[in-house]
PDB file of C-alpha atoms in Angstrom:
ATOM      1  CA  MET A 210       0.066  -0.068  -0.096  1.00  0.00           C
ATOM      2  CA  ASN A 211       3.031   2.298  -0.556  1.00  0.00           C
ATOM      3  CA  ASN A 212       1.576   3.812  -3.710  1.00  0.00           C
ATOM      4  CA  PRO A 213      -2.385   2.784  -3.556  1.00  0.00           C
ATOM      5  CA  THR A 214      -4.620   3.265  -6.441  1.00  0.00           C
ATOM      6  CA  VAL A 215      -7.010   6.124  -5.784  1.00  0.00           C
ATOM      7  CA  TRP A 216      -9.910   7.873  -7.555  1.00  0.00           C
ATOM      8  CA  LEU A 217      -9.736  11.177  -8.695  1.00  0.00           C
ATOM      9  CA  ASN A 218     -12.346  12.973 -11.095  1.00  0.00           C
ATOM     10  CA  GLY A 219     -13.619   9.993 -12.932  1.00  0.00           C
ATOM     11  CA  GLU A 220     -10.538   7.618 -13.070  1.00  0.00           C
ATOM     12  CA  LEU A 221      -8.414   5.236 -10.780  1.00  0.00           C
ATOM     13  CA  ILE A 222      -4.917   6.365 -10.885  1.00  0.00           C
ATOM     14  CA  ALA A 223      -1.737   5.953  -8.526  1.00  0.00           C
ATOM     15  CA  LEU A 224      -1.800   8.066  -5.444  1.00  0.00           C
ATOM     16  CA  ALA A 225       1.680   9.617  -6.218  1.00  0.00           C
ATOM     17  CA  ASP A 226       0.004  10.787  -9.650  1.00  0.00           C
ATOM     18  CA  ALA A 227      -3.110  12.341  -8.093  1.00  0.00           C
ATOM     19  CA  LYS A 228      -2.926  16.220  -8.212  1.00  0.00           C
ATOM     20  CA  ILE A 229      -5.348  18.826  -7.503  1.00  0.00           C
ATOM     21  CA  SER A 230      -5.105  22.628  -8.191  1.00  0.00           C
ATOM     22  CA  VAL A 231      -4.293  24.840  -5.459  1.00  0.00           C
ATOM     23  CA  LEU A 232      -7.505  26.773  -6.234  1.00  0.00           C
ATOM     24  CA  ASP A 233      -9.667  24.001  -5.378  1.00  0.00           C
ATOM     25  CA  ARG A 234     -12.291  25.369  -2.869  1.00  0.00           C
ATOM     26  CA  GLY A 235     -11.561  22.282  -0.627  1.00  0.00           C
ATOM     27  CA  PHE A 236      -8.130  23.458  -0.140  1.00  0.00           C
ATOM     28  CA  LEU A 237      -8.898  27.073   0.098  1.00  0.00           C
ATOM     29  CA  PHE A 238     -12.037  26.913   2.258  1.00  0.00           C
ATOM     30  CA  GLY A 239     -12.484  23.385   3.473  1.00  0.00           C
ATOM     31  CA  ASP A 240     -15.701  23.772   1.030  1.00  0.00           C
ATOM     32  CA  GLY A 241     -16.571  20.114   0.650  1.00  0.00           C
ATOM     33  CA  ILE A 242     -17.943  17.013   2.386  1.00  0.00           C
ATOM     34  CA  TYR A 243     -16.800  13.447   3.019  1.00  0.00           C
ATOM     35  CA  GLU A 244     -17.636   9.814   4.074  1.00  0.00           C
ATOM     36  CA  VAL A 245     -15.560   6.898   5.480  1.00  0.00           C
ATOM     37  CA  VAL A 246     -17.185   3.358   5.193  1.00  0.00           C
ATOM     38  CA  PRO A 247     -15.703   0.450   6.926  1.00  0.00           C
ATOM     39  CA  VAL A 248     -15.479  -2.732   4.962  1.00  0.00           C
ATOM     40  CA  TYR A 249     -15.450  -6.096   6.675  1.00  0.00           C
ATOM     41  CA  HIS A 250     -14.997  -9.438   4.703  1.00  0.00           C
ATOM     42  CA  GLY A 251     -15.263  -7.469   1.415  1.00  0.00           C
ATOM     43  CA  LYS A 252     -18.529  -5.918   2.348  1.00  0.00           C
ATOM     44  CA  PRO A 253     -19.187  -2.363   3.237  1.00  0.00           C
ATOM     45  CA  PHE A 254     -20.973  -1.807   6.631  1.00  0.00           C
ATOM     46  CA  ARG A 255     -24.543  -0.053   6.418  1.00  0.00           C
ATOM     47  CA  LEU A 256     -23.388   1.591   2.915  1.00  0.00           C
ATOM     48  CA  ALA A 257     -27.028   2.828   2.394  1.00  0.00           C
ATOM     49  CA  GLN A 258     -26.830   4.951   5.611  1.00  0.00           C
ATOM     50  CA  HIS A 259     -23.485   6.480   4.676  1.00  0.00           C
ATOM     51  CA  LEU A 260     -24.792   7.345   1.134  1.00  0.00           C
ATOM     52  CA  ASP A 261     -27.859   8.979   2.645  1.00  0.00           C
ATOM     53  CA  ARG A 262     -25.467  10.991   4.781  1.00  0.00           C
ATOM     54  CA  LEU A 263     -23.341  11.972   1.874  1.00  0.00           C
ATOM     55  CA  GLU A 264     -26.358  13.000  -0.137  1.00  0.00           C
ATOM     56  CA  ARG A 265     -27.779  15.192   2.886  1.00  0.00           C
ATOM     57  CA  SER A 266     -24.352  16.707   3.534  1.00  0.00           C
ATOM     58  CA  LEU A 267     -23.977  17.596  -0.209  1.00  0.00           C
ATOM     59  CA  ALA A 268     -27.454  19.117  -0.301  1.00  0.00           C
ATOM     60  CA  GLU A 269     -26.888  21.174   2.916  1.00  0.00           C
ATOM     61  CA  ILE A 270     -24.055  22.949   1.270  1.00  0.00           C
ATOM     62  CA  ARG A 271     -25.356  23.163  -2.121  1.00  0.00           C
ATOM     63  CA  ILE A 272     -23.086  21.123  -3.950  1.00  0.00           C
ATOM     64  CA  ALA A 273     -24.855  19.194  -6.885  1.00  0.00           C
ATOM     65  CA  ASN A 274     -24.529  15.605  -6.391  1.00  0.00           C
ATOM     66  CA  PRO A 275     -21.993  14.513  -9.168  1.00  0.00           C
ATOM     67  CA  TYR A 276     -23.002  10.779  -9.142  1.00  0.00           C
ATOM     68  CA  THR A 277     -26.239   8.676  -9.128  1.00  0.00           C
ATOM     69  CA  ARG A 278     -26.798   6.472  -6.088  1.00  0.00           C
ATOM     70  CA  ALA A 279     -25.852   3.419  -8.420  1.00  0.00           C
ATOM     71  CA  GLU A 280     -22.809   5.214  -9.531  1.00  0.00           C
ATOM     72  CA  TRP A 281     -21.740   5.837  -5.780  1.00  0.00           C
ATOM     73  CA  GLU A 282     -22.280   2.213  -5.154  1.00  0.00           C
ATOM     74  CA  ALA A 283     -20.158   1.196  -8.018  1.00  0.00           C
ATOM     75  CA  LEU A 284     -17.254   3.535  -6.944  1.00  0.00           C
ATOM     76  CA  PHE A 285     -17.210   2.247  -3.532  1.00  0.00           C
ATOM     77  CA  ALA A 286     -17.046  -1.195  -4.997  1.00  0.00           C
ATOM     78  CA  ARG A 287     -14.167  -0.278  -7.187  1.00  0.00           C
ATOM     79  CA  LEU A 288     -12.284   1.417  -4.389  1.00  0.00           C
ATOM     80  CA  SER A 289     -12.932  -1.355  -2.080  1.00  0.00           C
ATOM     81  CA  ALA A 290     -11.494  -3.875  -4.737  1.00  0.00           C
ATOM     82  CA  THR A 291      -7.930  -1.946  -4.720  1.00  0.00           C
ATOM     83  CA  CYS A 292      -7.487  -2.764  -1.130  1.00  0.00           C
ATOM     84  CA  PRO A 293      -6.818  -6.442  -0.078  1.00  0.00           C
ATOM     85  CA  ALA A 294      -6.737  -5.910   3.585  1.00  0.00           C
ATOM     86  CA  ASP A 295      -9.416  -7.268   5.777  1.00  0.00           C
ATOM     87  CA  PRO A 296     -10.888  -5.126   7.226  1.00  0.00           C
ATOM     88  CA  HIS A 297     -10.284  -1.783   5.418  1.00  0.00           C
ATOM     89  CA  SER A 298     -12.049   1.372   4.931  1.00  0.00           C
ATOM     90  CA  VAL A 299     -13.109   3.550   1.880  1.00  0.00           C
ATOM     91  CA  TYR A 300     -12.864   7.335   2.224  1.00  0.00           C
ATOM     92  CA  VAL A 301     -14.524   9.595  -0.540  1.00  0.00           C
ATOM     93  CA  GLN A 302     -14.534  13.427  -0.603  1.00  0.00           C
ATOM     94  CA  VAL A 303     -16.360  16.014  -2.749  1.00  0.00           C
ATOM     95  CA  THR A 304     -15.455  19.541  -2.926  1.00  0.00           C
ATOM     96  CA  ARG A 305     -17.114  22.273  -4.841  1.00  0.00           C
ATOM     97  CA  GLY A 306     -14.405  22.339  -7.308  1.00  0.00           C
ATOM     98  CA  VAL A 307     -11.699  24.538  -8.653  1.00  0.00           C
ATOM     99  CA  ALA A 308     -12.228  28.550  -9.146  1.00  0.00           C
ATOM    100  CA  PRO A 309     -10.832  31.912  -8.516  1.00  0.00           C
ATOM    101  CA  ARG A 310     -10.657  32.423  -4.667  1.00  0.00           C
ATOM    102  CA  GLN A 311     -13.895  34.321  -3.588  1.00  0.00           C
ATOM    103  CA  HIS A 312     -16.022  33.346  -0.836  1.00  0.00           C
ATOM    104  CA  THR A 313     -19.415  33.114  -2.596  1.00  0.00           C
ATOM    105  CA  PHE A 314     -20.351  30.337  -4.489  1.00  0.00           C
ATOM    106  CA  PRO A 315     -18.743  30.149  -8.190  1.00  0.00           C
ATOM    107  CA  LYS A 316     -21.197  29.345 -11.161  1.00  0.00           C
ATOM    108  CA  ASP A 317     -20.763  26.590 -13.643  1.00  0.00           C
ATOM    109  CA  ILE A 318     -17.831  24.438 -11.677  1.00  0.00           C
ATOM    110  CA  THR A 319     -17.391  20.822 -11.543  1.00  0.00           C
ATOM    111  CA  PRO A 320     -17.066  19.234  -8.176  1.00  0.00           C
ATOM    112  CA  THR A 321     -13.777  17.463  -7.283  1.00  0.00           C
ATOM    113  CA  VAL A 322     -14.336  13.789  -6.279  1.00  0.00           C
ATOM    114  CA  PHE A 323     -11.475  12.118  -4.501  1.00  0.00           C
ATOM    115  CA  GLY A 324     -11.544   8.390  -3.103  1.00  0.00           C
ATOM    116  CA  ILE A 325      -8.986   5.944  -1.606  1.00  0.00           C
ATOM    117  CA  ALA A 326      -9.331   2.528   0.363  1.00  0.00           C
ATOM    118  CA  THR A 327      -6.684   1.944   3.164  1.00  0.00           C
ATOM    119  CA  PRO A 328      -6.464  -0.854   5.810  1.00  0.00           C
ATOM    120  CA  LEU A 329      -8.593  -0.302   8.805  1.00  0.00           C
ATOM    121  CA  THR A 330      -6.948  -0.511  12.169  1.00  0.00           C
ATOM    122  CA  LEU A 331      -9.557  -1.473  14.801  1.00  0.00           C
ATOM    123  CA  PRO A 332      -9.021  -0.854  18.570  1.00  0.00           C
ATOM    124  CA  SER A 333      -6.687  -3.084  20.381  1.00  0.00           C
ATOM    125  CA  ARG A 334      -7.748  -5.938  22.299  1.00  0.00           C
ATOM    126  CA  GLU A 335      -6.375  -3.998  25.433  1.00  0.00           C
ATOM    127  CA  LYS A 336      -8.766  -1.007  24.689  1.00  0.00           C
ATOM    128  CA  VAL A 337     -11.830  -3.231  24.033  1.00  0.00           C
ATOM    129  CA  GLU A 338     -11.291  -5.116  27.318  1.00  0.00           C
ATOM    130  CA  GLN A 339      -9.788  -2.490  29.690  1.00  0.00           C
ATOM    131  CA  GLY A 340     -11.678   0.445  28.113  1.00  0.00           C
ATOM    132  CA  VAL A 341      -9.962   4.055  27.264  1.00  0.00           C
ATOM    133  CA  GLY A 342      -9.862   7.437  29.113  1.00  0.00           C
ATOM    134  CA  ALA A 343     -11.522  10.677  28.164  1.00  0.00           C
ATOM    135  CA  VAL A 344     -11.203  14.307  29.067  1.00  0.00           C
ATOM    136  CA  THR A 345     -13.986  16.888  28.783  1.00  0.00           C
ATOM    137  CA  HIS A 346     -14.102  20.524  27.083  1.00  0.00           C
ATOM    138  CA  GLU A 347     -16.631  23.308  26.174  1.00  0.00           C
ATOM    139  CA  ASP A 348     -17.959  22.742  22.562  1.00  0.00           C
ATOM    140  CA  ARG A 349     -16.672  25.699  20.576  1.00  0.00           C
ATOM    141  CA  ARG A 350     -17.322  24.657  17.191  1.00  0.00           C
ATOM    142  CA  TRP A 351     -19.907  25.991  14.594  1.00  0.00           C
ATOM    143  CA  LEU A 352     -23.533  25.035  14.786  1.00  0.00           C
ATOM    144  CA  ASN A 353     -23.962  22.966  11.543  1.00  0.00           C
ATOM    145  CA  CYS A 354     -22.018  19.950  12.788  1.00  0.00           C
ATOM    146  CA  HIS A 355     -24.663  17.624  11.216  1.00  0.00           C
ATOM    147  CA  ILE A 356     -22.803  18.376   8.039  1.00  0.00           C
ATOM    148  CA  LYS A 357     -19.921  15.857   7.584  1.00  0.00           C
ATOM    149  CA  SER A 358     -17.835  18.844   6.443  1.00  0.00           C
ATOM    150  CA  THR A 359     -14.089  18.737   5.667  1.00  0.00           C
ATOM    151  CA  SER A 360     -13.666  21.932   7.756  1.00  0.00           C
ATOM    152  CA  LEU A 361     -12.363  19.887  10.812  1.00  0.00           C
ATOM    153  CA  LEU A 362     -10.140  22.407  12.536  1.00  0.00           C
ATOM    154  CA  GLY A 363     -12.439  22.303  15.694  1.00  0.00           C
ATOM    155  CA  ASN A 364     -12.570  18.551  15.693  1.00  0.00           C
ATOM    156  CA  VAL A 365      -8.614  18.395  15.212  1.00  0.00           C
ATOM    157  CA  LEU A 366      -7.912  20.869  18.153  1.00  0.00           C
ATOM    158  CA  MET A 367     -10.201  18.445  20.322  1.00  0.00           C
ATOM    159  CA  ALA A 368      -8.400  15.286  19.172  1.00  0.00           C
ATOM    160  CA  GLN A 369      -5.131  16.941  20.162  1.00  0.00           C
ATOM    161  CA  TYR A 370      -6.225  18.123  23.424  1.00  0.00           C
ATOM    162  CA  ALA A 371      -7.151  14.608  24.130  1.00  0.00           C
ATOM    163  CA  ALA A 372      -3.637  13.313  22.851  1.00  0.00           C
ATOM    164  CA  ASP A 373      -2.085  15.965  25.039  1.00  0.00           C
ATOM    165  CA  HIS A 374      -3.761  14.362  27.942  1.00  0.00           C
ATOM    166  CA  GLU A 375      -2.745  11.176  26.904  1.00  0.00           C
ATOM    167  CA  VAL A 376      -6.186   9.707  26.413  1.00  0.00           C
ATOM    168  CA  GLN A 377      -8.640   8.438  23.692  1.00  0.00           C
ATOM    169  CA  GLU A 378     -11.098  11.216  23.404  1.00  0.00           C
ATOM    170  CA  THR A 379     -12.323  14.711  24.364  1.00  0.00           C
ATOM    171  CA  ILE A 380     -16.035  14.783  25.252  1.00  0.00           C
ATOM    172  CA  GLN A 381     -17.704  18.080  24.396  1.00  0.00           C
ATOM    173  CA  PHE A 382     -20.442  20.156  25.987  1.00  0.00           C
ATOM    174  CA  ARG A 383     -22.301  23.114  24.971  1.00  0.00           C
ATOM    175  CA  ASP A 384     -24.699  25.181  27.345  1.00  0.00           C
ATOM    176  CA  GLY A 385     -24.373  22.285  30.046  1.00  0.00           C
ATOM    177  CA  LEU A 386     -25.407  19.890  27.568  1.00  0.00           C
ATOM    178  CA  LEU A 387     -23.655  16.861  25.922  1.00  0.00           C
ATOM    179  CA  THR A 388     -22.937  17.067  22.334  1.00  0.00           C
ATOM    180  CA  GLU A 389     -20.124  14.740  20.944  1.00  0.00           C
ATOM    181  CA  ALA A 390     -16.510  13.847  21.123  1.00  0.00           C
ATOM    182  CA  SER A 391     -13.761  15.034  18.747  1.00  0.00           C
ATOM    183  CA  SER A 392     -14.489  12.166  16.239  1.00  0.00           C
ATOM    184  CA  SER A 393     -17.024   9.992  18.313  1.00  0.00           C
ATOM    185  CA  ASN A 394     -20.588   9.983  19.389  1.00  0.00           C
ATOM    186  CA  VAL A 395     -21.049   9.557  23.004  1.00  0.00           C
ATOM    187  CA  TRP A 396     -23.583   7.387  24.916  1.00  0.00           C
ATOM    188  CA  VAL A 397     -24.547   7.504  28.409  1.00  0.00           C
ATOM    189  CA  ILE A 398     -25.646   4.564  30.679  1.00  0.00           C
ATOM    190  CA  LYS A 399     -27.415   4.731  34.051  1.00  0.00           C
ATOM    191  CA  ARG A 400     -29.182   1.691  35.743  1.00  0.00           C
ATOM    192  CA  GLY A 401     -28.873  -0.102  32.521  1.00  0.00           C
ATOM    193  CA  ALA A 402     -30.724   2.348  30.322  1.00  0.00           C
ATOM    194  CA  MET A 403     -29.033   4.478  27.574  1.00  0.00           C
ATOM    195  CA  ALA A 404     -29.373   7.897  26.347  1.00  0.00           C
ATOM    196  CA  ALA A 405     -27.693   9.939  23.580  1.00  0.00           C
ATOM    197  CA  PRO A 406     -28.165  13.689  22.637  1.00  0.00           C
ATOM    198  CA  GLN A 407     -30.846  14.358  19.929  1.00  0.00           C
ATOM    199  CA  ARG A 408     -29.694  14.063  16.348  1.00  0.00           C
ATOM    200  CA  ASP A 409     -29.957  17.727  15.296  1.00  0.00           C
ATOM    201  CA  ASN A 410     -27.287  20.441  14.121  1.00  0.00           C
ATOM    202  CA  ARG A 411     -25.174  20.295  17.140  1.00  0.00           C
ATOM    203  CA  ILE A 412     -23.902  16.798  16.514  1.00  0.00           C
ATOM    204  CA  LEU A 413     -22.843  14.591  13.504  1.00  0.00           C
ATOM    205  CA  GLU A 414     -25.100  11.820  13.432  1.00  0.00           C
ATOM    206  CA  GLY A 415     -22.581   8.985  13.093  1.00  0.00           C
ATOM    207  CA  ILE A 416     -23.601   5.913  11.264  1.00  0.00           C
ATOM    208  CA  ARG A 417     -23.268   3.903  14.298  1.00  0.00           C
ATOM    209  CA  TYR A 418     -25.846   5.931  16.122  1.00  0.00           C
ATOM    210  CA  GLY A 419     -28.619   4.271  14.249  1.00  0.00           C
ATOM    211  CA  ALA A 420     -26.594   0.879  14.433  1.00  0.00           C
ATOM    212  CA  LEU A 421     -26.538   1.112  18.262  1.00  0.00           C
ATOM    213  CA  GLU A 422     -29.944   2.095  18.575  1.00  0.00           C
ATOM    214  CA  SER A 423     -30.832  -1.045  16.693  1.00  0.00           C
ATOM    215  CA  PHE A 424     -28.295  -3.281  18.659  1.00  0.00           C
ATOM    216  CA  ALA A 425     -29.782  -1.957  22.003  1.00  0.00           C
ATOM    217  CA  GLN A 426     -33.323  -2.998  20.712  1.00  0.00           C
ATOM    218  CA  GLU A 427     -31.798  -6.316  19.881  1.00  0.00           C
ATOM    219  CA  CYS A 428     -30.392  -6.714  23.355  1.00  0.00           C
ATOM    220  CA  GLY A 429     -33.301  -5.339  25.285  1.00  0.00           C
ATOM    221  CA  ILE A 430     -31.765  -2.327  26.560  1.00  0.00           C
ATOM    222  CA  ALA A 431     -33.827   0.843  26.913  1.00  0.00           C
ATOM    223  CA  PHE A 432     -32.579   3.755  24.777  1.00  0.00           C
ATOM    224  CA  GLU A 433     -33.653   7.307  24.787  1.00  0.00           C
ATOM    225  CA  GLU A 434     -32.885  10.116  22.548  1.00  0.00           C
ATOM    226  CA  ARG A 435     -32.978  13.421  24.414  1.00  0.00           C
ATOM    227  CA  ALA A 436     -30.848  16.214  25.906  1.00  0.00           C
ATOM    228  CA  VAL A 437     -28.247  14.688  28.181  1.00  0.00           C
ATOM    229  CA  SER A 438     -26.704  17.195  30.832  1.00  0.00           C
ATOM    230  CA  GLU A 439     -23.044  17.433  31.889  1.00  0.00           C
ATOM    231  CA  ALA A 440     -24.031  16.178  35.261  1.00  0.00           C
ATOM    232  CA  GLU A 441     -25.625  13.014  33.851  1.00  0.00           C
ATOM    233  CA  VAL A 442     -22.358  12.401  31.958  1.00  0.00           C
ATOM    234  CA  ARG A 443     -20.137  12.757  35.034  1.00  0.00           C
ATOM    235  CA  ASP A 444     -22.542  10.495  37.115  1.00  0.00           C
ATOM    236  CA  ALA A 445     -23.000   7.911  34.459  1.00  0.00           C
ATOM    237  CA  ASP A 446     -22.547   4.244  35.274  1.00  0.00           C
ATOM    238  CA  GLU A 447     -20.880   3.606  31.732  1.00  0.00           C
ATOM    239  CA  LEU A 448     -19.977   5.870  29.065  1.00  0.00           C
ATOM    240  CA  LEU A 449     -19.389   4.705  25.323  1.00  0.00           C
ATOM    241  CA  ILE A 450     -18.035   6.072  22.278  1.00  0.00           C
ATOM    242  CA  THR A 451     -18.672   5.098  18.864  1.00  0.00           C
ATOM    243  CA  SER A 452     -17.240   5.824  15.167  1.00  0.00           C
ATOM    244  CA  ALA A 453     -16.303   3.839  12.191  1.00  0.00           C
ATOM    245  CA  THR A 454     -12.747   3.343  13.107  1.00  0.00           C
ATOM    246  CA  LYS A 455     -13.376   2.812  17.010  1.00  0.00           C
ATOM    247  CA  GLU A 456     -16.442   0.744  16.551  1.00  0.00           C
ATOM    248  CA  VAL A 457     -17.617   0.925  20.133  1.00  0.00           C
ATOM    249  CA  LEU A 458     -15.476   1.442  23.111  1.00  0.00           C
ATOM    250  CA  ALA A 459     -16.148   2.099  26.781  1.00  0.00           C
ATOM    251  CA  VAL A 460     -14.601   5.161  28.459  1.00  0.00           C
ATOM    252  CA  VAL A 461     -13.563   4.232  31.930  1.00  0.00           C
ATOM    253  CA  THR A 462     -12.074   7.487  33.197  1.00  0.00           C
ATOM    254  CA  LEU A 463     -13.262  10.989  32.643  1.00  0.00           C
ATOM    255  CA  ASP A 464     -11.062  13.843  33.553  1.00  0.00           C
ATOM    256  CA  GLY A 465      -8.795  11.229  35.407  1.00  0.00           C
ATOM    257  CA  LYS A 466     -11.778   9.976  37.556  1.00  0.00           C
ATOM    258  CA  PRO A 467     -13.210   6.609  37.127  1.00  0.00           C
ATOM    259  CA  VAL A 468     -16.593   6.141  35.207  1.00  0.00           C
ATOM    260  CA  GLY A 469     -19.004   3.754  37.097  1.00  0.00           C
ATOM    261  CA  ASP A 470     -16.451   1.125  38.960  1.00  0.00           C
ATOM    262  CA  GLY A 471     -13.758   2.219  36.291  1.00  0.00           C
ATOM    263  CA  LYS A 472     -14.241  -1.000  34.077  1.00  0.00           C
ATOM    264  CA  PRO A 473     -16.184  -1.759  30.856  1.00  0.00           C
ATOM    265  CA  GLY A 474     -19.711  -2.704  31.843  1.00  0.00           C
ATOM    266  CA  PRO A 475     -22.377  -4.979  31.069  1.00  0.00           C
ATOM    267  CA  VAL A 476     -24.294  -2.680  28.582  1.00  0.00           C
ATOM    268  CA  PHE A 477     -20.996  -2.142  26.743  1.00  0.00           C
ATOM    269  CA  ARG A 478     -20.191  -5.777  26.497  1.00  0.00           C
ATOM    270  CA  ALA A 479     -23.664  -6.518  25.162  1.00  0.00           C
ATOM    271  CA  LEU A 480     -23.488  -3.825  22.330  1.00  0.00           C
ATOM    272  CA  TYR A 481     -19.910  -4.760  21.568  1.00  0.00           C
ATOM    273  CA  ALA A 482     -20.843  -8.481  21.144  1.00  0.00           C
ATOM    274  CA  ALA A 483     -23.967  -7.207  18.887  1.00  0.00           C
ATOM    275  CA  TYR A 484     -21.675  -5.101  16.786  1.00  0.00           C
ATOM    276  CA  GLN A 485     -19.335  -8.047  16.182  1.00  0.00           C
ATOM    277  CA  ARG A 486     -22.366 -10.251  15.125  1.00  0.00           C
ATOM    278  CA  ALA A 487     -23.582  -7.593  12.701  1.00  0.00           C
ATOM    279  CA  LYS A 488     -20.267  -7.684  11.094  1.00  0.00           C
ATOM    280  CA  GLU A 489     -19.948 -11.308  10.744  1.00  0.00           C
ATOM    281  CA  ALA A 490     -23.489 -11.263   9.306  1.00  0.00           C
ATOM    282  CA  LEU A 491     -22.130  -9.400   6.250  1.00  0.00           C
TER     283      LEU A 491
END
């Protein structure tokens, strides 16, 4: 995978040969959206939901969708076929395109479409079995977090904040309410019931949000989508984080203090097992 094959504007080429203009609006403004789809045993995980979100994000920022649903499905399959690793992930990015630098939308430009498939490194057995740490921070990002935008500086800063504290994630709060982590959705468990913030503009609805909701139903775990206070997070019996690359992990310390008994709990174990069953079912 030293020089993988990538997709750029309608053709598969070597990564070393892939070039874009310095006037691409993705480079200048972060004016674009992206998706990352995990692939297990050669099968994409919840591809339809990923494509639904891709289409919503394009519509939200008023980029004309460059492909039909069938063409997107075919593109993901072609990219997946370039990566022999199991599991792997397929990343696609669409920017508004190339135009002279100005803030308003240029007319009659063609979107730039880039894609690449790379090996997917899943959480270590140690992280799954022992859990991970997290810190907290005020959510200072913009208020269109439901768009899977390439403008990720706020997320980058929070990911680095976690790294600086030698933990896995930064869990964020806005006006005293839980939003999300730097690159994960967050789940709060108390007395065996699970809650997560509403799917609105303050969070990116991860594809695992719907997946965990269905896994909870499968496992008989009560789930509620609602406003979750910072106090509830700090008093949780269990905290979970989910993303395409993390799958589902238990947060066992928050700001250096144990969550519950400081170990992955029964709800985590049930949902993790359900996640693995869903992967194997592919």
